[in-house]
Coordinates of C-alpha atoms in Angstrom, one line a residue:
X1 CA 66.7 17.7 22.8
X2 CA 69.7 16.3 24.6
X3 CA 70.8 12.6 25.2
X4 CA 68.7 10.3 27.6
X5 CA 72.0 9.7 29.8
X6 CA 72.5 13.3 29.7
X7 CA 69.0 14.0 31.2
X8 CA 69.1 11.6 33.7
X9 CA 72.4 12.6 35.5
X10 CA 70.4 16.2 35.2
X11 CA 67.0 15.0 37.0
X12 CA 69.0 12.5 39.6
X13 CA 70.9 15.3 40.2
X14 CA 68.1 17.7 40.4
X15 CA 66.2 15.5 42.7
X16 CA 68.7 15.1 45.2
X17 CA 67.8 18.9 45.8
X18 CA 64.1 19.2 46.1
X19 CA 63.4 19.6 49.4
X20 CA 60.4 16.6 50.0
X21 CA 60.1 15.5 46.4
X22 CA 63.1 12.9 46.4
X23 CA 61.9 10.0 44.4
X24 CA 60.0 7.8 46.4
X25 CA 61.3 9.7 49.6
X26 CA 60.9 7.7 52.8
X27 CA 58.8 10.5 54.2
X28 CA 59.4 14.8 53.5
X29 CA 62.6 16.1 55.1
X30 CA 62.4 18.0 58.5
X31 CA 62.1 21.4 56.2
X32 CA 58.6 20.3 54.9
X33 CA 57.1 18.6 58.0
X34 CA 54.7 19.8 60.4
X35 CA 53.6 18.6 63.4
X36 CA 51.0 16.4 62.6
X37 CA 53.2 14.5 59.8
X38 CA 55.1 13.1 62.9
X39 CA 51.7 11.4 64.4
X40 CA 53.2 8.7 62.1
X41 CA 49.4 7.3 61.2
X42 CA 50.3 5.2 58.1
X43 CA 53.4 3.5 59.7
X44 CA 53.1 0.2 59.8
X45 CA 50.7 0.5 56.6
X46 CA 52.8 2.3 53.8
X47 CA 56.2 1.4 55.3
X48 CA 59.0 0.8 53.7
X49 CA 58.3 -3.0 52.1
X50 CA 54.9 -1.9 51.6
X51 CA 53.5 -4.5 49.5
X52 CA 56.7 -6.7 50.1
X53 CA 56.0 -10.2 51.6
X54 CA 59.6 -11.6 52.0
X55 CA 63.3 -10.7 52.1
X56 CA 63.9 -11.4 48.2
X57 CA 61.4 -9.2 47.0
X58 CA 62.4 -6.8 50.1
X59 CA 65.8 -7.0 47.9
X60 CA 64.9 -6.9 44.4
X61 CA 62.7 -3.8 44.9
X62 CA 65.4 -1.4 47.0
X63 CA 68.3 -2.4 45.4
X64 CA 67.3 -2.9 41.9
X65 CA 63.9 -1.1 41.2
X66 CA 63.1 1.8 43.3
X67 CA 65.6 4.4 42.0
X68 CA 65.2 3.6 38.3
X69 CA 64.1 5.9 35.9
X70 CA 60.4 5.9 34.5
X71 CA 59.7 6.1 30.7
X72 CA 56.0 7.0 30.8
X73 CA 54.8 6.0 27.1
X74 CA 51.2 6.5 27.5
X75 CA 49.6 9.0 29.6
X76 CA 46.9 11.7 28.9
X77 CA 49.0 14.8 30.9
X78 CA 48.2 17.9 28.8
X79 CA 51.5 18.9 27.1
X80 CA 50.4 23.0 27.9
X81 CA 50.8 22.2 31.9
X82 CA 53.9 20.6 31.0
X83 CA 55.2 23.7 28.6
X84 CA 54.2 26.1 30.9
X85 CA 55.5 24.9 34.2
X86 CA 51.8 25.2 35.7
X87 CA 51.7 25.5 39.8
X88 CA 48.6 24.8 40.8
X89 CA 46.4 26.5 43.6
X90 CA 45.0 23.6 45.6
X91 CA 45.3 19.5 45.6
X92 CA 41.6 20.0 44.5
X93 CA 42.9 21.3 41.0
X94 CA 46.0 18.8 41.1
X95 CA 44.4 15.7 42.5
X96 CA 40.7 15.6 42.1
X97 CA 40.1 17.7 38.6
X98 CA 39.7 14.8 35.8
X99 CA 40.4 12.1 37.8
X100 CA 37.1 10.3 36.6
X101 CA 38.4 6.6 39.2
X102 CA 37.7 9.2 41.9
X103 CA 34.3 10.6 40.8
X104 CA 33.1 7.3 40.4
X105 CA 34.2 6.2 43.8
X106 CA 32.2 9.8 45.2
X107 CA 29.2 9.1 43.3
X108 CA 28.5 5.5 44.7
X109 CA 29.2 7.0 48.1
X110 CA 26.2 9.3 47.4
X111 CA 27.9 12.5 46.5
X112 CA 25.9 15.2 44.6
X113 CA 27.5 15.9 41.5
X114 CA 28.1 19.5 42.7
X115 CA 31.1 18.4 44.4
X116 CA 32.0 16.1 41.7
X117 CA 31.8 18.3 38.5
X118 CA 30.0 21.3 39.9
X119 CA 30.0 24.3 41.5
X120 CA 31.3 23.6 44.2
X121 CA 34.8 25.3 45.9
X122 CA 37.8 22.9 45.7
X123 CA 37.5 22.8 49.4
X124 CA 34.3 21.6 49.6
X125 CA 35.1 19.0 46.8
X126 CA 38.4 17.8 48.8
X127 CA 36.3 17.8 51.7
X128 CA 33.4 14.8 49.7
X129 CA 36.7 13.1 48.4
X130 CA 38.0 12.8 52.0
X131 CA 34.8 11.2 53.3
X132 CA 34.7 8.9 50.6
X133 CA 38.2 7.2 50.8
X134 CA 37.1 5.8 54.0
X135 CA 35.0 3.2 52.0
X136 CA 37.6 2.9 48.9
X137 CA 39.2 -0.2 51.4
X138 CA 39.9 -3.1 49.4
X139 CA 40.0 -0.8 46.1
X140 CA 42.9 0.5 44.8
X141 CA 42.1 3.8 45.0
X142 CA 43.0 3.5 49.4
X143 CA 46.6 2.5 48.1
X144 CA 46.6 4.7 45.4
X145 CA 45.1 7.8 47.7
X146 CA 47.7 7.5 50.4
X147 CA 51.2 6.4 48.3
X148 CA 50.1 9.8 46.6
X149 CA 50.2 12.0 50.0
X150 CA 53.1 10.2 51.7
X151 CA 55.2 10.5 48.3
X152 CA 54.6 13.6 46.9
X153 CA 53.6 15.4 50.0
X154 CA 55.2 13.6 53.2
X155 CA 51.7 13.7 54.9
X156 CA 51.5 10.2 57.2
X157 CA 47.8 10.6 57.8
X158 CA 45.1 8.6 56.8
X159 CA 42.8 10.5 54.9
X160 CA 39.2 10.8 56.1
X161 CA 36.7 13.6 56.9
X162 CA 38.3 14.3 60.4
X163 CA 42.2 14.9 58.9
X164 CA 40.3 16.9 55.9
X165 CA 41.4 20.5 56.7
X166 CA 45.1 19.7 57.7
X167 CA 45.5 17.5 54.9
X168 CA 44.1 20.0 52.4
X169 CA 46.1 23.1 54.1
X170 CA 49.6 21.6 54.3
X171 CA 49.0 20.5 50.8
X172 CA 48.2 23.6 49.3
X173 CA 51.1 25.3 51.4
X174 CA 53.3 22.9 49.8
X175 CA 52.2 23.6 46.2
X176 CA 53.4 27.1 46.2
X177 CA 56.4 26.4 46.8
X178 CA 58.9 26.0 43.5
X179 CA 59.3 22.3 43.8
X180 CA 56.0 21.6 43.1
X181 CA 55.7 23.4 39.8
X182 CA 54.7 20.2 37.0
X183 CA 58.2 20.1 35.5
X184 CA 59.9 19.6 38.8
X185 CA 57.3 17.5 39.8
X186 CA 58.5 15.2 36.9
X187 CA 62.3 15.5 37.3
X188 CA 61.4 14.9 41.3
X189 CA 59.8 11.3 40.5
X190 CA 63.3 10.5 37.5
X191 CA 60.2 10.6 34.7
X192 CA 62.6 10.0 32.2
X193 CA 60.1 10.3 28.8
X194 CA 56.4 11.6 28.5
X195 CA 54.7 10.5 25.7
X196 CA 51.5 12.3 25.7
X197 CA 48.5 11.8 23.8
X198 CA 47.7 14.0 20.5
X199 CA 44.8 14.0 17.9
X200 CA 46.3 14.4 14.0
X201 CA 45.0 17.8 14.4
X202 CA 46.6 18.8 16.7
X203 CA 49.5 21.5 16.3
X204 CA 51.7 20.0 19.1
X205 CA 53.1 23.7 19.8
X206 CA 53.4 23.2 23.5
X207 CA 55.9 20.2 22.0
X208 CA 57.6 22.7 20.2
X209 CA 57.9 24.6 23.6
X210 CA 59.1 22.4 25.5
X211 CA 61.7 20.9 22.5
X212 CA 62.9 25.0 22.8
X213 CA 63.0 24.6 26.8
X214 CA 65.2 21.3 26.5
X215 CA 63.8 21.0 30.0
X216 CA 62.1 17.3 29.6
X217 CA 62.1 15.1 26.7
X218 CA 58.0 15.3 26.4
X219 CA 56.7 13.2 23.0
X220 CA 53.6 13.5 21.1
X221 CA 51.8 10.3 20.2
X222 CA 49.3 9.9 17.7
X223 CA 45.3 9.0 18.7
X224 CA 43.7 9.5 15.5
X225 CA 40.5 7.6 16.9
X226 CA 38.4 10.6 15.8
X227 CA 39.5 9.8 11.9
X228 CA 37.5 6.2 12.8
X229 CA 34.1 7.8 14.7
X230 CA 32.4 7.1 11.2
X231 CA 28.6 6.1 13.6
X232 CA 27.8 9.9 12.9
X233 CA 27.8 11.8 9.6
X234 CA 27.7 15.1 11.6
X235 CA 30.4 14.8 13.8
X236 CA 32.5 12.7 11.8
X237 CA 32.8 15.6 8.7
X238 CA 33.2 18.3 11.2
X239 CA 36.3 16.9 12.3
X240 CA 37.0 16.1 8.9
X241 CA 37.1 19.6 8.4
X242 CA 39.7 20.5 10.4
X243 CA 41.5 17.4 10.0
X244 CA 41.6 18.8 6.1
X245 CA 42.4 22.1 7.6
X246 CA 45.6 20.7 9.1
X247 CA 46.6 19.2 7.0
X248 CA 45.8 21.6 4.2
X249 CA 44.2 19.0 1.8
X250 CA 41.0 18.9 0.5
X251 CA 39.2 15.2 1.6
X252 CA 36.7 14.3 -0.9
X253 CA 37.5 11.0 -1.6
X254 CA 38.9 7.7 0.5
X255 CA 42.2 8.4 -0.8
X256 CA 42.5 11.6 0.3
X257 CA 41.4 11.1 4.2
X258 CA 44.7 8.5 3.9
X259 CA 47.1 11.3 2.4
X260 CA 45.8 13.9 4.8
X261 CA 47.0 11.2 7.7
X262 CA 49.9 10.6 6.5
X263 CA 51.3 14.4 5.7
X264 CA 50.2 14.9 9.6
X265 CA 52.0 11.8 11.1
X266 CA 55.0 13.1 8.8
X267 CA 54.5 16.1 11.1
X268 CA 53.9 14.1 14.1
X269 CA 56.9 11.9 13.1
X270 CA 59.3 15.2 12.6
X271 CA 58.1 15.9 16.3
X272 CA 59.6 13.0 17.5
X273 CA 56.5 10.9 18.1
X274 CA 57.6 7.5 18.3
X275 CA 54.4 5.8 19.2
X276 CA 50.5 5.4 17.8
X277 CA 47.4 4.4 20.2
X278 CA 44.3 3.3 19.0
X279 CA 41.5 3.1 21.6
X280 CA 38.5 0.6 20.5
X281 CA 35.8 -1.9 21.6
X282 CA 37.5 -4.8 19.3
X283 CA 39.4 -5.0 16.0
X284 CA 38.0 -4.5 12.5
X285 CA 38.3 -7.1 10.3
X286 CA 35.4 -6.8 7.7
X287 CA 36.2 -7.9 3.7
X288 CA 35.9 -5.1 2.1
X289 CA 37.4 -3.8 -1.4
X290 CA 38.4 -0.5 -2.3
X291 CA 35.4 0.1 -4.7
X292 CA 33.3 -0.6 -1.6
X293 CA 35.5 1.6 1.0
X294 CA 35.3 4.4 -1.6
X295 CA 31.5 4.5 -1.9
X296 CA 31.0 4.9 1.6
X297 CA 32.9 7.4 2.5
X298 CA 31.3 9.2 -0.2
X299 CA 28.3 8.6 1.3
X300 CA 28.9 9.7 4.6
X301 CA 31.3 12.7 3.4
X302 CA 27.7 13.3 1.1
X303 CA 25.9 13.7 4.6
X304 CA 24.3 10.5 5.4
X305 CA 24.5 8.4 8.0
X306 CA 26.1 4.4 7.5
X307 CA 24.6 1.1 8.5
X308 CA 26.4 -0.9 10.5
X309 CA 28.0 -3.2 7.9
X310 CA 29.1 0.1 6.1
X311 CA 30.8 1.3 9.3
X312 CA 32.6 -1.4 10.0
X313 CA 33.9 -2.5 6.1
X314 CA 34.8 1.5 6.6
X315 CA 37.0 0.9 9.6
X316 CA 38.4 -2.2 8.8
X317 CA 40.1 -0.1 5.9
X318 CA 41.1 2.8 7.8
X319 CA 42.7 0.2 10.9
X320 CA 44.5 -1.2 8.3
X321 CA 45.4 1.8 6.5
X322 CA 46.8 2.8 9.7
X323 CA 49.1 0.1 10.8
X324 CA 50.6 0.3 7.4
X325 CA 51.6 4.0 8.1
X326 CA 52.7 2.9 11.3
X327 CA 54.9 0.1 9.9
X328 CA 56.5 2.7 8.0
X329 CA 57.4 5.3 10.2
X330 CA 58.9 2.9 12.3
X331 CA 56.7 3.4 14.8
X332 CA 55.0 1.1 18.2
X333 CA 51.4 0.9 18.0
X334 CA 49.3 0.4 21.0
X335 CA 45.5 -1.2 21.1
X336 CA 43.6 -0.6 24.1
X337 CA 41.2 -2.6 23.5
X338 CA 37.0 -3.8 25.5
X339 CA 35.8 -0.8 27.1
X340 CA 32.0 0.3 26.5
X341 CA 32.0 3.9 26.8
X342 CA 29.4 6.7 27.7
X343 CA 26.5 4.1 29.3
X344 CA 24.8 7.0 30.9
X345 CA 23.5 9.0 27.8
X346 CA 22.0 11.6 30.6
X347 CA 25.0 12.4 32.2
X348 CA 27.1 12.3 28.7
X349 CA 24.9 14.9 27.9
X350 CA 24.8 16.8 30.8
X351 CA 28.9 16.7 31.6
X352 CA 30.3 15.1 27.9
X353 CA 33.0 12.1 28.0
X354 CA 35.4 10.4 29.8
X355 CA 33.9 11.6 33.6
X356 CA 33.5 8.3 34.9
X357 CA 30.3 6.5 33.1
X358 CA 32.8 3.6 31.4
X359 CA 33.0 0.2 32.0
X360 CA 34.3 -3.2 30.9
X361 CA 33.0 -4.6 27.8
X362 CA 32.3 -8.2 26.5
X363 CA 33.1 -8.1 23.1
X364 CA 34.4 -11.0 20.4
X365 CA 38.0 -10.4 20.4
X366 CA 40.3 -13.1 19.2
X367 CA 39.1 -13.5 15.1
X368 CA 38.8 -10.0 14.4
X369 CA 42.4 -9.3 16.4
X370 CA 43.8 -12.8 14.5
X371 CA 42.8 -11.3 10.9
X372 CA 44.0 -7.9 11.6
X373 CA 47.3 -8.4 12.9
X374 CA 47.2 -11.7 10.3
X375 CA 46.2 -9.2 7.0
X376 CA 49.4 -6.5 8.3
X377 CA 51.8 -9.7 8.6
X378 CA 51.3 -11.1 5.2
X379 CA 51.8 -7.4 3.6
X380 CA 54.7 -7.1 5.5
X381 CA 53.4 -4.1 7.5
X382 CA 53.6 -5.3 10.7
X383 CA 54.5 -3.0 12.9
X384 CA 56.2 -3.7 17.1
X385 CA 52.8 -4.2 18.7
X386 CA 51.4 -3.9 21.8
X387 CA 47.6 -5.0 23.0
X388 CA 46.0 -3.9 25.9
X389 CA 42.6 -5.7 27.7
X390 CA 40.2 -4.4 30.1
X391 CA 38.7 -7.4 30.7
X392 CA 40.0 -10.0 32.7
X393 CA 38.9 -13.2 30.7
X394 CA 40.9 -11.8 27.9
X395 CA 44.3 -12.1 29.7
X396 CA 45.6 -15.7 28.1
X397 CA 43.8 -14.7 25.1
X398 CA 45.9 -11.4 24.1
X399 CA 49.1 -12.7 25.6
X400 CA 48.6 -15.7 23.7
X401 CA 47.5 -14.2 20.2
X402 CA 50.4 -12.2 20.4
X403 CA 53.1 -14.9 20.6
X404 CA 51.5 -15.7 16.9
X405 CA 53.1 -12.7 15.3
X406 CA 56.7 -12.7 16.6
X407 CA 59.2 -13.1 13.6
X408 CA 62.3 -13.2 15.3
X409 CA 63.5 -9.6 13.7
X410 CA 63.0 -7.8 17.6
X411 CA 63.3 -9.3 21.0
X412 CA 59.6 -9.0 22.4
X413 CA 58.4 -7.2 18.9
X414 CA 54.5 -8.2 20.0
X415 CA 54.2 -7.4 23.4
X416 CA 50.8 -8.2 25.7
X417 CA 50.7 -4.1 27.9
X418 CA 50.7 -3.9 31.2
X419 CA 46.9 -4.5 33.4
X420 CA 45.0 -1.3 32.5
X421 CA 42.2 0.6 33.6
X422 CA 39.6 -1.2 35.8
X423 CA 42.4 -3.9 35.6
X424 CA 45.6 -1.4 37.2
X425 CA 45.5 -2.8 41.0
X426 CA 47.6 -6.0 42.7
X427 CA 45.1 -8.4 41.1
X428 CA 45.1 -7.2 38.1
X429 CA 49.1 -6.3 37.6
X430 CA 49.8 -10.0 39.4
X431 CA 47.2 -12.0 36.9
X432 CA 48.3 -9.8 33.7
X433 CA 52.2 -10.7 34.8
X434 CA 51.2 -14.3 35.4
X435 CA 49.6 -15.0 31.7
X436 CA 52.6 -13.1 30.3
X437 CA 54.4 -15.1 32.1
X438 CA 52.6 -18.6 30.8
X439 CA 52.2 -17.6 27.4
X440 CA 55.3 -15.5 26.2
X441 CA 58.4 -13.9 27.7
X442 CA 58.0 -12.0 30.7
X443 CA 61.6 -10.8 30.5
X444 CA 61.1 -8.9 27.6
X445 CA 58.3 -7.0 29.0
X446 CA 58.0 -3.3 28.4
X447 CA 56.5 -3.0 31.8
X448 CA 54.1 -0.4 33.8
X449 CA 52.5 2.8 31.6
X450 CA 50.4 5.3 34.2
X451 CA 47.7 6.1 31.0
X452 CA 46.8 8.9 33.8
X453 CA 45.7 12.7 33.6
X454 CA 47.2 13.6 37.1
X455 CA 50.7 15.2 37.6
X456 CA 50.7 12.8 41.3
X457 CA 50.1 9.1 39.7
X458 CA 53.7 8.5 39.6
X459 CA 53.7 6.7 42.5
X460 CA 51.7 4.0 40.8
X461 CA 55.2 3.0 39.2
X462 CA 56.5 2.3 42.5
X463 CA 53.2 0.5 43.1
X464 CA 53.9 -1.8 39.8
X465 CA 57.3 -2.2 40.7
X466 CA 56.8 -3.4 44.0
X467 CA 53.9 -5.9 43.4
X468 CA 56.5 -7.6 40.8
X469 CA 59.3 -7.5 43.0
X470 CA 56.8 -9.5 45.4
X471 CA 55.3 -11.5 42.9
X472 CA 59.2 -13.1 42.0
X473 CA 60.2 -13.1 45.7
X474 CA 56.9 -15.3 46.7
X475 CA 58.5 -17.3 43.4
X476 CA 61.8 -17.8 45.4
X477 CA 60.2 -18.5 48.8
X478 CA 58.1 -21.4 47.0
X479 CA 61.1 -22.7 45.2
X480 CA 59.1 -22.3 41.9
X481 CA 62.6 -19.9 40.9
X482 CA 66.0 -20.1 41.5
X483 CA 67.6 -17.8 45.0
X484 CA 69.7 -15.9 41.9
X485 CA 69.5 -12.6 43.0
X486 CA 71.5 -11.4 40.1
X487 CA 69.3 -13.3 37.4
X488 CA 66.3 -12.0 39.1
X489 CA 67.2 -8.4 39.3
X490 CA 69.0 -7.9 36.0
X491 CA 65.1 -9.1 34.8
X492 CA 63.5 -6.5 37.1
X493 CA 65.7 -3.9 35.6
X494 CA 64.7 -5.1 32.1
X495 CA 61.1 -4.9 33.2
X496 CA 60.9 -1.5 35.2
X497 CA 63.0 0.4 32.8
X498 CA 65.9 -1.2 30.2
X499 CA 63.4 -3.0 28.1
X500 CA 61.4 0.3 27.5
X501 CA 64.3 2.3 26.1
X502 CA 65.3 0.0 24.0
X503 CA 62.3 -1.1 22.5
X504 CA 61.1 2.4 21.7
X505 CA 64.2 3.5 20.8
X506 CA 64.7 6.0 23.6
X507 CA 68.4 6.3 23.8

C-alpha cells in the first residue's frame, strides 16, 4: 500500500494542482470564481484568524497546524464511494443526504419531512436547508455550513433562501469537474488515513479495491455492535446467520459466536484494520460465569427473548470477550459511549435509524466503566484505549477514570477522545481539552476524529485545530503558559497529527 511519507509528498503534491481545492485555500483561484464570489459576504466573518483571538494562536495555527496532514480514524464514509471515485450530481447528494445534524436542524424549523427524507428534488431540499441555516446562529452547524462552502467551494456568501440558486448552481458546476471526484476530494484536504467503519460481516471488498488502486491508504475498523443487540431474539439470530455465513462456522453454542469473531477480525486484521469501536449507552459489567453465559445464549439462539439481567450478564461476556481479542491483535479500541438512540419509535419505523431522532443520555457510567477496563487489566488484556462522552457532565469523569489504567508500557496508552457528537462545537472541543488538560496529559492527545458520513466535513479539522490554537494562545495572553512558541507548537503538532501516527502505528 505504499509508505505514509511516500503518500504524503504524493497528496501535497497533488494538491498544489487542484484548481480550488488547496487545503484550506484562502478562497478558490481566479479559474473557479464567479462574479458573485467576489461580493466578499463572509469577509470579515470566516477570514483568515477565524476563530483566532490573539497573535500567538494567530501563530501557532498558520505556521504549525493548518498544512498538516489529517489521520481520520473514525468516520462513517462508505468505503464503495471511496473505491469507486464517485462524482456526485448536486451538493444535495454530497452535503445534505445522511447528514442527520442537518435534518434535525430542518425539522425544528418546521420543514416537512418531504424535503428532509422525501420525495422531494435535491433542489427543492437545498432550497429548505438554505432557509434554515439562517436560524442555525449560535449552533455549530452556521460555522460548520459556511467553512464547508468557502473551503471546498470558494463561495463567500452567506447562505440563506435569497443566495439559494447561485449557491446551489456554482456548486453543482463545480462537482463535475475532475477535482471534485471523492478521492481527490481527500488528497485535496492532505487526508492522510481513513479508517472507515465495518460490521464483522462485512466482506471489505471495496478495501480490497482501493488496497489494488494504491490510491489512499483507506482502513477497515471493526463495529461488531450488531454481535451485542441480544434485546431481540429475532433480529439478533438473523444476523447471527450471516455472521455464521462469513465466517463459515456453524454458532450454536457461546463458544462458537467467540470463534466466529475471531476468524473475521483475523480477516479484518489481514485487511489492515488497526482499530475496533464499540458504540453503547454504558459499559457491561454484570458477574456472570460461563455456565450462565452459555445457557443464555442458548436460550435466545432457541428463539426466545432474554430478561434484562440475562441481556446484560450476556454482554458483559461478549464486551469482555472482545477487548481480549482486541488486546491481541494489537489493536486501539474506541468506546463511544451515553447516547439514547431511536426516541421517536414512529419515525424509526417510518425512515429506520440514525436520521436524526438521538440524543444525550444520562446513564451510570463510572462503576461499570471502572470494572470493565479493571477485569481486562488484571488479565492482562488491556488493550490502548480510547473513551468517548456525549454528555457533558461526564468530561472529568472519563478523562479522569482513564488516568487509572495507564501502566507506563505507551505514552498516552488510555486516551480520553476528542468532544463528540452533540458535544463537536467550540464549547464542547474547549471543555473536553480543558478536563484533559486537568486530569491527564494533553500533549499526548490523539486529537480531532470527524466520526462524519460527508465527503465535505474536513474542514471541521481546521475548525479543531483552530479553536486549540486559540485556546493555548488565550493561555499565553493570561500568562497561565509560557510565550515558548516552539514548546507550544511542537505540542500542537503532537496534537493535530504526530501523536496519531504514532500511536496507531501509521508509519
Amino acid at each position: 500500500m505504499g509508505s505514509i511519507s511516500s503518500r504524503r509528498n504524493a497528496i501535497l503534491s497533488m494538491s498544489a494542482g487542484i484548481a480550488g481545492l488547496t487545503f484550506i485555500p484562502r478562497m478558490a483561484p481566479a479559474g473557479n470564481r464567479t462574479e458573485f464570489n467576489k461580493q466578499g459576504d463572509l469577509e470579515g466573518f470566516i477570514a483568515e484568524d477565524f476563530l483566532l483571538q490573539s497573535k500567538m494562536a494567530e501563530n501557532l495555527y498558520h505556521n504549525y497546524a493548518e498544512r498538516l496532514p489529517i489521520i481520520d480514524y473514525h468516520n462513517h464514509l462508505p468505503p464503495q464511494d471511496i473505491a469507486e471515485n464517485r462524482q456526485f450530481d448536486t451538493i444535495t447528494q454530497i452535503w445534505l443526504d445522511g447528514d442527520h445534524y442537518k435534518w434535525r436542524a430542518m425539522r425544528a424549523n418546521g420543514i416537512d419531512e418531504k424535503y428532509i427524507t422525501g420525495d422531494a428534488t435535491d433542489f427543492e431540499k437545498f432550497q429548505k436547508w438554505a432557509q434554515t441555516v439562517p436560524y442555525t446562529l449560535m449552533n455549530p452547524l452556521y460555522h460548520w455550513t459556511h467553512l464547508e462552502l468557502k473551503r471546498y467551494f470558494g463561495i463567500n456568501k452567506l447562505l440563506n433562501s435569497k443566495t439559494a440558486k447561485e449557491i446551489y448552481d456554482e456548486a453543482n458546476r463545480l462537482l463535475q469537474t475532475e477535482n471534485y471526484r471523492v478521492q481527490n476530494l481527500l488528497k485535496s484536504k492532505n487526508v492522510e488515513v481513513v479508517c472507515t467503519t465495518d460490521d464483522p460481516v462485512d466482506d471489505l471488498k471495496y478495501h480490497r479495491k482501493l488496497q489494488e488502486q494504491n490510491a489512499l491508504l483507506v482502513l477497515p475498523a471493526w463495529r461488531p455492535d450488531k454481535a451485542m443487540k441480544v434485546e431481540s431474539e429475532g433480529t439478533y439470530n438473523d444476523y447471527l446467520d450471516k455472521l455464521s455465513k462469513a465466517a463459515k462456522i456453524a454458532i450454536d453454542e457461546y463458544r462458537d459466536l467467540i470463534r466466529a469473531l475471531k476468524s473475521r477480525q483475523a480477516y479484518f486484521n489481514s485487511m489492515g484494520c488497526k482499530v475496533s469501536d464499540h458504540g453503547m449507552e454504558t459499559f457491561y459489567a454484570e458477574e456472570f460465569s460461563e455456565k450462565e453465559v452459555n445457557r443464555i445464549f442458548r436460550k435466545i439462539r432457541s428463539g426466545r427473548n432474554l430478561q434484562t439481567i440475562e441481556i446484560n450478564k450476556l454482554k458483559s461476556s461478549l464486551l469482555l470477550d472482545l477487548g481480549a481479542m482486541n488486546h491481541d491483535f494489537g489493536w486501539t479500541q474506541q468506546f463511544h459511549i451515553g447516547p439514547i438512540r431511536n426516541n421517536n419509535t414512529r419515525m424509526l419505523e417510518l425512515i429506520g435509524s440514525d436520521t436524526g431522532y438521538d440524543s444525550i443520555g444520562d446513564f451510570e457510567i463510572a462503576k461499570p466503566m471502572a470494572k470493565f477496563l479493571n477485569s481486562l487489566e488484571k488479565r492482562k488484556k488491556l488493550t490502548k484505549t480510547i473513551v468517548y462522552n456525549v454528555n457533558p457532565r461526564d468530561n472529568e469523569l472519563m478523562a479522569s477514570m482513564v488516568m487509572n489504567f495507564n501502566d507506563g508500557s505507551i505514552p498516552g496508552k488510555m486516551q480520553y477522545g476528542s468532544a463528540w457528537w452533540f458535544l463537536d462545537q467550540k464549547d464542547g472541543i474547549e471543555k473536553q481539552l480543558k478536563a484533559l488538560g486537568n486530569m491527564g496529559l494533553l500533549g499526548r492527545f490523539v486529537g480531532m476524529t470527524t466520526d462524519s458520513r460527508s465527503f465535505l466535513s474536513y474542514s471541521r479539522h481546521e475548525y479543531f485545530r483552530r479553536v486549540l490554537c486559540n485556546m493555548l494562545g488565550v493561555g499565553v495572553e493570561k500568562g497561565e503558559l509560557p510565550n515558548d512558541l516552539e514548546l507550544l507548537g511542537g505540542m500542537v503538532e503532537d496534537i493535530c497529527y504526530t501523536n496519531a501516527r504514532d500511536y496507531f502505528g501509521f508509519k
